[in-house]
C-alpha cells in the first residue's frame, strides 16, 4: 500500500497512482466552484472527504451538504 503526506495548496493535483487507480487532492478558495453539469467520470469510483470548510456538491443530480469530516 502506498502512503502520502498531503501538503494542501490551491488547485488540483494527482498525488498517487498506478495503471489502475489514482488519488488526487483539490483545494478550493471560499466562493470558488469546480466542475459543472457536464463533469462526469464514467466508469470511475470516486469519493470525497472534506478536511476543512463547508460547501455543496451535486452527486447524481442530488445536492449534498459538505462540511469538515464528511465523506460522500
Coordinates of C-alpha atoms in Angstrom, one line a residue:
X1 CA 0.0 0.0 0.0
X2 CA 1.3 3.5 -0.9
X3 CA 1.2 6.3 1.7
X4 CA 1.5 10.0 1.1
X5 CA 1.7 13.1 3.3
X6 CA -0.5 15.7 1.7
X7 CA 0.5 19.4 1.5
X8 CA -2.6 21.3 0.7
X9 CA -2.1 24.2 -1.7
X10 CA -4.5 25.8 -4.1
X11 CA -5.9 23.8 -7.0
X12 CA -6.0 20.2 -8.1
X13 CA -3.1 17.6 -8.3
X14 CA -2.8 13.9 -8.6
X15 CA -0.8 12.7 -5.5
X16 CA -0.7 8.9 -6.0
X17 CA -1.5 6.5 -8.8
X18 CA -0.7 3.4 -10.9
X19 CA -2.1 1.8 -14.1
X20 CA -5.4 1.0 -12.4
X21 CA -6.1 3.8 -9.9
X22 CA -5.4 7.4 -9.0
X23 CA -5.7 9.6 -5.9
X24 CA -5.9 13.4 -6.1
X25 CA -6.5 16.3 -3.8
X26 CA -8.3 19.6 -4.6
X27 CA -8.4 22.8 -2.6
X28 CA -11.0 25.5 -3.4
X29 CA -11.0 29.0 -2.1
X30 CA -14.1 30.4 -0.4
X31 CA -16.7 31.1 -3.1
X32 CA -14.8 29.1 -5.8
X33 CA -16.5 26.3 -7.7
X34 CA -15.3 23.3 -9.7
X35 CA -17.0 21.1 -12.4
X36 CA -20.4 21.6 -13.8
X37 CA -23.3 19.7 -15.4
X38 CA -21.0 18.1 -17.9
X39 CA -18.4 17.0 -15.4
X40 CA -18.7 13.2 -15.5
X41 CA -16.3 10.4 -14.7
X42 CA -17.9 7.4 -16.2
X43 CA -16.5 4.0 -15.1
X44 CA -14.6 5.5 -12.2
X45 CA -15.4 5.2 -8.5
X46 CA -14.9 8.4 -6.7
X47 CA -15.1 9.6 -3.1
X48 CA -14.8 12.9 -1.4
X49 CA -13.6 13.7 2.1
X50 CA -13.9 17.3 3.4
X51 CA -10.9 18.3 5.5
X52 CA -12.0 21.8 6.3
X53 CA -14.8 24.2 5.5
X54 CA -18.2 23.6 4.0
X55 CA -20.0 23.7 0.7
X56 CA -22.4 21.8 -1.5
X57 CA -21.8 19.0 -4.1
X58 CA -24.2 17.7 -6.7
X59 CA -24.0 13.9 -6.8
X60 CA -26.2 12.1 -9.3
X61 CA -28.4 15.2 -9.5
X62 CA -28.8 15.4 -5.7
X63 CA -27.4 18.3 -3.6
X64 CA -25.2 17.0 -0.8
X65 CA -24.1 19.4 2.0
X66 CA -20.4 19.2 2.7
X67 CA -18.6 20.1 5.9
X68 CA -15.5 19.2 7.8
X69 CA -15.2 15.4 8.4
X70 CA -17.9 14.4 6.0
X71 CA -17.3 12.0 3.1
X72 CA -19.5 11.1 0.2

